[in-house]
Short mmCIF file of N, CA and C in Angstrom, two decimals:
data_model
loop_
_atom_site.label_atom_id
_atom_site.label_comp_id
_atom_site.label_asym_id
_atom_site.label_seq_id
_atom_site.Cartn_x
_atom_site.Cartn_y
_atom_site.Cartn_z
N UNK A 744 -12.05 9.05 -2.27
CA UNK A 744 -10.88 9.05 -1.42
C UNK A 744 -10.18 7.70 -1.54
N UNK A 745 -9.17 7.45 -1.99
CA UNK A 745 -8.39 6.59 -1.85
C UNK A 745 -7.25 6.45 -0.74
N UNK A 746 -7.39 5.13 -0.05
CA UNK A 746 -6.66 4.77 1.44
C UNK A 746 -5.48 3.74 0.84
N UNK A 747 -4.71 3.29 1.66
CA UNK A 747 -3.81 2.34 1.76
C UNK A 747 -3.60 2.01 2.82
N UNK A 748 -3.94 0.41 2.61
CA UNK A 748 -4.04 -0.52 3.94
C UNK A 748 -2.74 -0.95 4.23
N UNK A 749 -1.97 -0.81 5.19
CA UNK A 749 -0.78 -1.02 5.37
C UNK A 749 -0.43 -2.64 6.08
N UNK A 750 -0.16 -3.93 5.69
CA UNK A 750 -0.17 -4.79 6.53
C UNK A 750 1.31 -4.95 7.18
N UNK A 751 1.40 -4.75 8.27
CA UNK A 751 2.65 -5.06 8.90
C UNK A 751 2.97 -6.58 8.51
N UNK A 752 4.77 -6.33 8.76
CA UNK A 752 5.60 -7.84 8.67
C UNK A 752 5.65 -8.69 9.72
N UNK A 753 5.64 -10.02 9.33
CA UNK A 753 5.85 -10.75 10.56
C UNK A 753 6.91 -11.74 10.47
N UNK A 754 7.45 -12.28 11.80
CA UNK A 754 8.83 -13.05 11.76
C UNK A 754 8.63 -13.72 10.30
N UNK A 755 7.66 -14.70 10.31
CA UNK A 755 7.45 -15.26 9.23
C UNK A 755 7.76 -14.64 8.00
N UNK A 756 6.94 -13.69 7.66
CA UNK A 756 7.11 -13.06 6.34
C UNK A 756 8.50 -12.43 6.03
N UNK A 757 8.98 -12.17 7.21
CA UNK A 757 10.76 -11.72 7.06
C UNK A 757 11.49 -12.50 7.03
N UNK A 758 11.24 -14.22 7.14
CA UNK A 758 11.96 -15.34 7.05
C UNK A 758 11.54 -15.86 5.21
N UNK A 759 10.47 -15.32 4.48
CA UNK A 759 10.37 -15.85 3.35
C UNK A 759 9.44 -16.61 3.04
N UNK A 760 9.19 -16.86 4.58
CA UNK A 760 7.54 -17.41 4.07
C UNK A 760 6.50 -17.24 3.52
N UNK A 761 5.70 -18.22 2.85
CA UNK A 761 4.44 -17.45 2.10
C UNK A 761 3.29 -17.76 2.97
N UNK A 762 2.22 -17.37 2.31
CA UNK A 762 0.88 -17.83 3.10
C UNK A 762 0.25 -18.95 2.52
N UNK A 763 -0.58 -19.78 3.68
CA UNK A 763 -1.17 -20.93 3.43
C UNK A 763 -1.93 -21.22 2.95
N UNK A 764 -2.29 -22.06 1.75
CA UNK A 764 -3.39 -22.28 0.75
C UNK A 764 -4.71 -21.64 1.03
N UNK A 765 -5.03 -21.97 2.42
CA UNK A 765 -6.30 -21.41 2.96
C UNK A 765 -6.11 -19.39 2.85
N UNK A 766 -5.26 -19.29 3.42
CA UNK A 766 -4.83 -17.60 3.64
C UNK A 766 -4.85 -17.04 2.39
N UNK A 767 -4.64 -17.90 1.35
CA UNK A 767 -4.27 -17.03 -0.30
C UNK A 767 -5.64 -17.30 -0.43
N UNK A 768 -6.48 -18.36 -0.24
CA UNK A 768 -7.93 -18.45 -0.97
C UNK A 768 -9.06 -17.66 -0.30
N UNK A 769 -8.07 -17.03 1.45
CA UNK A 769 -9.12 -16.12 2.02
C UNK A 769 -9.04 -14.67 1.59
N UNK A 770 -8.05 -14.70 1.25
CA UNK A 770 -7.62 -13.07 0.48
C UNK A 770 -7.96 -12.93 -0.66
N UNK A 771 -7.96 -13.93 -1.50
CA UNK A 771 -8.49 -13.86 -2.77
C UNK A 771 -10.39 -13.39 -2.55
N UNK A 772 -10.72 -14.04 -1.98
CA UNK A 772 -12.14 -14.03 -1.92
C UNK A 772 -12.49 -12.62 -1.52
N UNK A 773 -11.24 -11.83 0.02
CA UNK A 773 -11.92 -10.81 0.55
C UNK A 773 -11.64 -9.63 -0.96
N UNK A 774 -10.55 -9.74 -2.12
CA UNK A 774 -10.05 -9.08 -3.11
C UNK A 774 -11.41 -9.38 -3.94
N UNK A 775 -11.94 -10.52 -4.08
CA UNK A 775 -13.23 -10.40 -4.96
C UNK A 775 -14.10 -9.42 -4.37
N UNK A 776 -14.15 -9.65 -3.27
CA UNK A 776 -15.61 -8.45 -2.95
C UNK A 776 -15.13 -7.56 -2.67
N UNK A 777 -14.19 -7.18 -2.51
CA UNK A 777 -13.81 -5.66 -2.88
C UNK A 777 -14.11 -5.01 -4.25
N UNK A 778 -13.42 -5.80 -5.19
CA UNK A 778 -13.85 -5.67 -6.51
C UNK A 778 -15.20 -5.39 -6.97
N UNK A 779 -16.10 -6.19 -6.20
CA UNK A 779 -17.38 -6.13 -6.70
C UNK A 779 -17.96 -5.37 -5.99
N UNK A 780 -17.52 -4.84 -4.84
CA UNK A 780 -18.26 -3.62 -4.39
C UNK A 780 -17.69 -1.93 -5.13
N UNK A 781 -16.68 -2.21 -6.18
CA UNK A 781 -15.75 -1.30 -6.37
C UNK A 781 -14.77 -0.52 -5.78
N UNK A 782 -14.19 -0.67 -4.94
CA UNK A 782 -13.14 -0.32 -4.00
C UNK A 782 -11.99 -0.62 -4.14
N UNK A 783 -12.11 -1.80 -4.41
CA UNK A 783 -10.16 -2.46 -5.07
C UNK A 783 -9.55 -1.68 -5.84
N UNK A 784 -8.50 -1.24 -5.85
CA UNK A 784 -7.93 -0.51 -6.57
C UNK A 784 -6.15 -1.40 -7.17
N UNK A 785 -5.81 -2.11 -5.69
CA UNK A 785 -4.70 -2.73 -6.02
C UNK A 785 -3.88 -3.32 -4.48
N UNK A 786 -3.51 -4.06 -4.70
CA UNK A 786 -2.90 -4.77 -3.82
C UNK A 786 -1.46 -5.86 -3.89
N UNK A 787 -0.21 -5.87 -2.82
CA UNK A 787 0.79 -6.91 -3.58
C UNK A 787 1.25 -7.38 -2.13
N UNK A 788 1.60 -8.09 -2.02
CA UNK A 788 2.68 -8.58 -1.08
C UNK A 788 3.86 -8.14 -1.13
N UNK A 789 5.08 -7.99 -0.35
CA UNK A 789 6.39 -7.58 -0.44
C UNK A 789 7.16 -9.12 -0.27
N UNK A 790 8.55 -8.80 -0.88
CA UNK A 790 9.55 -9.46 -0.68
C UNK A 790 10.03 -9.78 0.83
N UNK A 791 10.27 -9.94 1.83
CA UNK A 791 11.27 -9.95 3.05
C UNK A 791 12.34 -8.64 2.90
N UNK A 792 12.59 -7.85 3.99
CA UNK A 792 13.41 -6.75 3.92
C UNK A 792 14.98 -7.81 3.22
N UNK A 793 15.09 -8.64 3.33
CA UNK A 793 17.03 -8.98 3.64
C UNK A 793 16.71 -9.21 1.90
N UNK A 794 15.72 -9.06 0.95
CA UNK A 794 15.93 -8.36 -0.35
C UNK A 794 15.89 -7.42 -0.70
N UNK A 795 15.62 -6.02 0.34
CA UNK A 795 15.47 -4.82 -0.11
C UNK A 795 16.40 -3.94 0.41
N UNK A 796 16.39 -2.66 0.52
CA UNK A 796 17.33 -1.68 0.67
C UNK A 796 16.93 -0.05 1.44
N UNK A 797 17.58 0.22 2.01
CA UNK A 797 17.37 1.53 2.34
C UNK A 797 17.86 2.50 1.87
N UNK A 798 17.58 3.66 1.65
CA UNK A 798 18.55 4.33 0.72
C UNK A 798 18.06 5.90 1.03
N UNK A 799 19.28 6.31 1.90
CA UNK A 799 19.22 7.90 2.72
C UNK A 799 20.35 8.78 1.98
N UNK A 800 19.91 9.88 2.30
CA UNK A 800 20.43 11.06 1.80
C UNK A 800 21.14 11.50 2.75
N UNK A 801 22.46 11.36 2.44
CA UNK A 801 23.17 11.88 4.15
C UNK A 801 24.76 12.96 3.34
N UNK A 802 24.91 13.72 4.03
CA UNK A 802 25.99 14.95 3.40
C UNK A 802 26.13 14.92 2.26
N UNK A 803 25.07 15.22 1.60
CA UNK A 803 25.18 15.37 -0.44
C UNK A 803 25.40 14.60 -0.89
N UNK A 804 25.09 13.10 -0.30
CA UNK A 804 25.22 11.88 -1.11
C UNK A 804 24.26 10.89 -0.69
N UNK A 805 24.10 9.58 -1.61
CA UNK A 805 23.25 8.95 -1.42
C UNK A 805 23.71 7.43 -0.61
N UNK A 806 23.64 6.92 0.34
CA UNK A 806 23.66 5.70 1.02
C UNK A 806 22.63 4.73 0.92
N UNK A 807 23.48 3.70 0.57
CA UNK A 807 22.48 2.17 0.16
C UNK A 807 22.68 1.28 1.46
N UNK A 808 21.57 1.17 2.14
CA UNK A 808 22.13 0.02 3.36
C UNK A 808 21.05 -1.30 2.64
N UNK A 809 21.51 -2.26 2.64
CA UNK A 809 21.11 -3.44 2.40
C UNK A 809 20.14 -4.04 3.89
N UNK A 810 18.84 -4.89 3.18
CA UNK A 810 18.78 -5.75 4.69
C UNK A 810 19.57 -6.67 4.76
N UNK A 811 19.03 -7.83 5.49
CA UNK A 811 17.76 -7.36 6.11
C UNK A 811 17.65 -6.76 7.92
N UNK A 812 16.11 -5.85 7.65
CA UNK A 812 16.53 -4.78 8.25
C UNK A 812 16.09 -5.34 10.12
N UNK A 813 16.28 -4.88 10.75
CA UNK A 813 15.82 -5.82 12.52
C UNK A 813 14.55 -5.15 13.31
N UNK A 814 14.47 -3.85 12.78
CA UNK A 814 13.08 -2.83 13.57
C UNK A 814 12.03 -3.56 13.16
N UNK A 815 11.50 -4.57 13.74
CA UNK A 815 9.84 -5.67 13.32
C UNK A 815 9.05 -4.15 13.42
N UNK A 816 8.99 -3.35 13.70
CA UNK A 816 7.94 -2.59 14.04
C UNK A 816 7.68 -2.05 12.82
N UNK A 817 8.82 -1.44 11.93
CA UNK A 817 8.80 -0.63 10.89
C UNK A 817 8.63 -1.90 9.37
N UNK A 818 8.34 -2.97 9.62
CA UNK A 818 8.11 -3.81 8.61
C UNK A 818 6.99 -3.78 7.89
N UNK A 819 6.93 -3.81 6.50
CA UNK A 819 5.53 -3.88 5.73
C UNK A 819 5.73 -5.11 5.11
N UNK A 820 5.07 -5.82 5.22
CA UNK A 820 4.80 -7.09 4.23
C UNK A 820 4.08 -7.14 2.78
N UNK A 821 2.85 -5.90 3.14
CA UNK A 821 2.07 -5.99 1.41
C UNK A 821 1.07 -4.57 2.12
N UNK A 822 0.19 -4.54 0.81
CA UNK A 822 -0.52 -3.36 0.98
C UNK A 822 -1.52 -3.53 0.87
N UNK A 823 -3.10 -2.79 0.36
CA UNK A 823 -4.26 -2.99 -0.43
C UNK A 823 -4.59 -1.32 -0.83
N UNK A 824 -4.84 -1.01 -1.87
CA UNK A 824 -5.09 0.33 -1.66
C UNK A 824 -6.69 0.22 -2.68
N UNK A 825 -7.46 1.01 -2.08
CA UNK A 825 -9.07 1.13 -2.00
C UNK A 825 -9.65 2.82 -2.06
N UNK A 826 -10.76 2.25 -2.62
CA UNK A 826 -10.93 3.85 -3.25
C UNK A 826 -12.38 3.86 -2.34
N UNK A 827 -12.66 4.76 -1.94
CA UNK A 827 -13.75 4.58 -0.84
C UNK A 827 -14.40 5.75 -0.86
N UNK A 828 -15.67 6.25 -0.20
CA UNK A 828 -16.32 7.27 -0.19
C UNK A 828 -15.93 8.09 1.67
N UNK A 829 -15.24 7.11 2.19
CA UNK A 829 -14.86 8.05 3.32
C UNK A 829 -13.63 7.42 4.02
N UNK A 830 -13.67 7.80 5.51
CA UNK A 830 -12.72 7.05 6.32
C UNK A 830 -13.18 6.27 7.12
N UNK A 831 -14.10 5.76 7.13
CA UNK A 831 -15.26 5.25 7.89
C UNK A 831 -15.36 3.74 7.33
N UNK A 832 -15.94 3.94 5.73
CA UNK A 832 -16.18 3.27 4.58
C UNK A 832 -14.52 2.47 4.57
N UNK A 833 -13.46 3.16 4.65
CA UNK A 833 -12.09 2.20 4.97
C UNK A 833 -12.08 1.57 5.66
N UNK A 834 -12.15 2.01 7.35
CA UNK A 834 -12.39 1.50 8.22
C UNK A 834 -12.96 0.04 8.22
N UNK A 835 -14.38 0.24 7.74
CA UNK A 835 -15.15 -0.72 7.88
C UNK A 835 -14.88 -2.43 6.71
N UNK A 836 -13.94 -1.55 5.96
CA UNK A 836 -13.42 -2.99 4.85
C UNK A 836 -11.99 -3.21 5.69
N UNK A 837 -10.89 -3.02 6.18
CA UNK A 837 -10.23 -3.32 6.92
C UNK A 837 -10.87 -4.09 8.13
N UNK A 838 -11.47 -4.07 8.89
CA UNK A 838 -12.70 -4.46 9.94
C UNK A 838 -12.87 -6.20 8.90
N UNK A 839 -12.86 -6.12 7.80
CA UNK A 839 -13.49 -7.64 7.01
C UNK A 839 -12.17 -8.08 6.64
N UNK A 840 -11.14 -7.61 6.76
CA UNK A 840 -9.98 -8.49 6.78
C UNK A 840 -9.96 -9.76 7.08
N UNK A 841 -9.46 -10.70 6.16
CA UNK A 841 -9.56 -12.20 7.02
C UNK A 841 -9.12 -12.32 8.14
N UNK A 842 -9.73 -13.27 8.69
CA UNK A 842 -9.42 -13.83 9.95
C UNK A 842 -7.85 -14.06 10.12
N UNK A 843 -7.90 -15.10 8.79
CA UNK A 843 -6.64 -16.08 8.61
C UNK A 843 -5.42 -15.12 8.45
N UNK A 844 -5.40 -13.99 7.87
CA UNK A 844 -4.55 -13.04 7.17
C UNK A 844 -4.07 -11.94 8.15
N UNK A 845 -4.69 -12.03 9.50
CA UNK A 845 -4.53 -10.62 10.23
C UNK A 845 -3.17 -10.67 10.89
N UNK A 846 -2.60 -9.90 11.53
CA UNK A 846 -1.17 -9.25 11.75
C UNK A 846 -1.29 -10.51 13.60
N UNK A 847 -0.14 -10.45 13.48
CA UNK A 847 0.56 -11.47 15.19
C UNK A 847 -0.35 -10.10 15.92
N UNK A 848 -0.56 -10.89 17.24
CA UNK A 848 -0.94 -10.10 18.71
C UNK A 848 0.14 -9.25 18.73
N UNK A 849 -0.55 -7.64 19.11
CA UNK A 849 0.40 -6.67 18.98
C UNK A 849 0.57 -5.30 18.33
N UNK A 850 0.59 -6.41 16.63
CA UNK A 850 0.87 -5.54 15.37
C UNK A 850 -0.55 -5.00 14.93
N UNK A 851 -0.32 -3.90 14.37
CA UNK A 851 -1.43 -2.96 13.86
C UNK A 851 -1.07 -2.90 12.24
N UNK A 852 -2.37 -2.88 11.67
CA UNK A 852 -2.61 -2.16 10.28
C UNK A 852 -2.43 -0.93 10.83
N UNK A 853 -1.94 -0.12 9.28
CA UNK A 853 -2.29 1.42 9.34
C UNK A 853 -2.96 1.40 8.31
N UNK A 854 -4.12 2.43 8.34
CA UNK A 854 -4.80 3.06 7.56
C UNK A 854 -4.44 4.51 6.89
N UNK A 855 -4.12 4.81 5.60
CA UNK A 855 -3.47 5.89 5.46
C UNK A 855 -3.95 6.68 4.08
N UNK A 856 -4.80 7.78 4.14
CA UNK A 856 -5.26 8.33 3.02
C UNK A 856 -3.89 8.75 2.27
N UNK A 857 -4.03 8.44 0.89
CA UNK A 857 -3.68 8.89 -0.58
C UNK A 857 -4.10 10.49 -0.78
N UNK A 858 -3.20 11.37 -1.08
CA UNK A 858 -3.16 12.71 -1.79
C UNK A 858 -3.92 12.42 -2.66
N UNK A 859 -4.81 13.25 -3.00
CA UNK A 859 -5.69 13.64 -4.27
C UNK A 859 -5.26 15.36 -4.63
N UNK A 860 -5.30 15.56 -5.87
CA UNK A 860 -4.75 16.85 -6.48
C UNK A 860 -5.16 17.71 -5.67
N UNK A 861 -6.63 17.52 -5.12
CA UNK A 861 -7.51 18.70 -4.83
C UNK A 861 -7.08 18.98 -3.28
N UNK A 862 -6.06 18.32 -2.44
CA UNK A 862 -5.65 18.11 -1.64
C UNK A 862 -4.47 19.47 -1.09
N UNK A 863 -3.60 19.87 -2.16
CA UNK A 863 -2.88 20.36 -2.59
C UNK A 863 -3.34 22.44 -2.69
N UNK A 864 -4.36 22.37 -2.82
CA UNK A 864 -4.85 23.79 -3.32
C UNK A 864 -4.29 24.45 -4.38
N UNK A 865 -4.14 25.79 -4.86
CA UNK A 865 -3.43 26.70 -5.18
C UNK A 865 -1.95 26.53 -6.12
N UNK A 866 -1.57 25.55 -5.39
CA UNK A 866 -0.11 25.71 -5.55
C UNK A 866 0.06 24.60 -6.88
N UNK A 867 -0.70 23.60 -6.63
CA UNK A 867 -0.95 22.46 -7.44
C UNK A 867 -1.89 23.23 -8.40
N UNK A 868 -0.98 23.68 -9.18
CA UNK A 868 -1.56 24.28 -10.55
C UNK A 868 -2.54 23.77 -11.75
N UNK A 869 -3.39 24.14 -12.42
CA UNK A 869 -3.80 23.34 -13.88
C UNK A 869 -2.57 22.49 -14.57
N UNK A 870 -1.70 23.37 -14.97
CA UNK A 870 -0.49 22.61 -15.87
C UNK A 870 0.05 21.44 -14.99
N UNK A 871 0.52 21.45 -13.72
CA UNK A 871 0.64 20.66 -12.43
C UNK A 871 -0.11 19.06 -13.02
N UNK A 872 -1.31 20.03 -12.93
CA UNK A 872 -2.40 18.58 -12.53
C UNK A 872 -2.56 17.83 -13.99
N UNK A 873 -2.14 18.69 -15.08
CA UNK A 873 -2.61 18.25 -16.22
C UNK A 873 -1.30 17.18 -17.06
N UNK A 874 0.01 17.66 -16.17
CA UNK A 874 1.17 16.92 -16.73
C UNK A 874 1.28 15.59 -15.58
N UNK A 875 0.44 15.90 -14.56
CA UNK A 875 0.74 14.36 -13.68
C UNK A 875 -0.38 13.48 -14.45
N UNK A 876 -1.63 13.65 -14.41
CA UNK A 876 -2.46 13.07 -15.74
C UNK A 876 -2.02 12.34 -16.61
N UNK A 877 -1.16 13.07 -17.28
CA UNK A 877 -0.76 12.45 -19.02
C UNK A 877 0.16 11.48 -18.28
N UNK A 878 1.23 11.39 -17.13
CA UNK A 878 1.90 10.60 -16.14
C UNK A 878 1.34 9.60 -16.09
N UNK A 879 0.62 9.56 -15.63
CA UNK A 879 -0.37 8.54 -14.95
C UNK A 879 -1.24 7.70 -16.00
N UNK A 880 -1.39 8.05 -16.98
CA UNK A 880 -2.08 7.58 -18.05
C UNK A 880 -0.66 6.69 -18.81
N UNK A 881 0.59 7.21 -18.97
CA UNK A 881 1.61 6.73 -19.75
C UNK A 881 1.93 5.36 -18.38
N UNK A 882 1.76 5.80 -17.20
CA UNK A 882 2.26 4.79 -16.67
C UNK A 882 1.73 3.55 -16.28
N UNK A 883 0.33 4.03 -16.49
CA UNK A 883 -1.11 2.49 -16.46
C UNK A 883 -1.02 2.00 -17.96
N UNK A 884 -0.71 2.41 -18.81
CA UNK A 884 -0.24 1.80 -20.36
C UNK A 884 1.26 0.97 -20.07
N UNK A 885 1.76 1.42 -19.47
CA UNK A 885 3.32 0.56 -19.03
C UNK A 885 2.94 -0.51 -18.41
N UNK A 886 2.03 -0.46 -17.63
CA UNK A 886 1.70 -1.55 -16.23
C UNK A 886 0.80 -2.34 -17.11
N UNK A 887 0.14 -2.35 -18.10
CA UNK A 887 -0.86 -3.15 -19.69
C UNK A 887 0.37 -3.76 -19.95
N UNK A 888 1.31 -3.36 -19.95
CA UNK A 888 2.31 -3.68 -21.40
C UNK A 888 2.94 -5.08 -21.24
N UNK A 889 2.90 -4.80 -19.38
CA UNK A 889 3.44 -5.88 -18.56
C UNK A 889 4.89 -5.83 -18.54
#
């Protein structure tokens, strides 16, 4: 089962700030033992919304709103996504989050399982599953290529 750790934004991180020598060397470390327990799968930080964009589908056309955006609630700063044997097993590596790294009084991680094919039943066909595959294989050769 693969999860995605959702870390909410904070004033800070929507002002451009980065994290502090200590905070990058505590994340690095909690990213090593993830790794070495096998669970890491991938992880990034985000930009600040007032570089990104929203982009809705409204009367048969497409709308670009620029940030940056003001709902703190709906902010993501970065992710971690982890391949785990349950929801429990997520749980419990979110739970080892650094100290240094955790969200302002308030803000919550979300924890959020990843679709797996088998998720899907019936409808999610052989050919389905066999052309997202060859997808997914062309697109981890792209992400090599750099």
């Amino acid at each position: 089962m693969r999860f995605m750790i959702i870390v909410p934004g904070t004033a800070e991180s929507e002002q451009g700030g980065t994290a502090t020598e200590q905070q990058f060397a505590d994340m690095q470390a909690y990213q090593e033992e993830m790794l070495r327990a096998g669970v890491y799968v991938d992880g990034q930080g985000l930009h600040p919304t007032s570089r990104g964009a929203r982009i809705t589908f409204e009367n048969d056309e497409w709308v670009v709103t620029d940030g940056p955006f003001t709902e703190a609630k709906e902010i993501i700063a970065g992710f971690s996504i982890i391949e785990v044997s349950s929801r429990e097993e997520a749980l419990e590596w979110v739970r080892r989050w650094p100290r240094s790294c955790v969200p302002d009084p308030g803000r919550a991680f979300e924890l959020r399982q990843i679709y797996a094919p088998e998720d899907f039943g019936d409808t999610y066909t052989p050919e389905l599953r066999e052309r997202e595959a060859r997808m997914r294989e062309a697109a981890a050769r792209n992400a090599a290529q750099g």
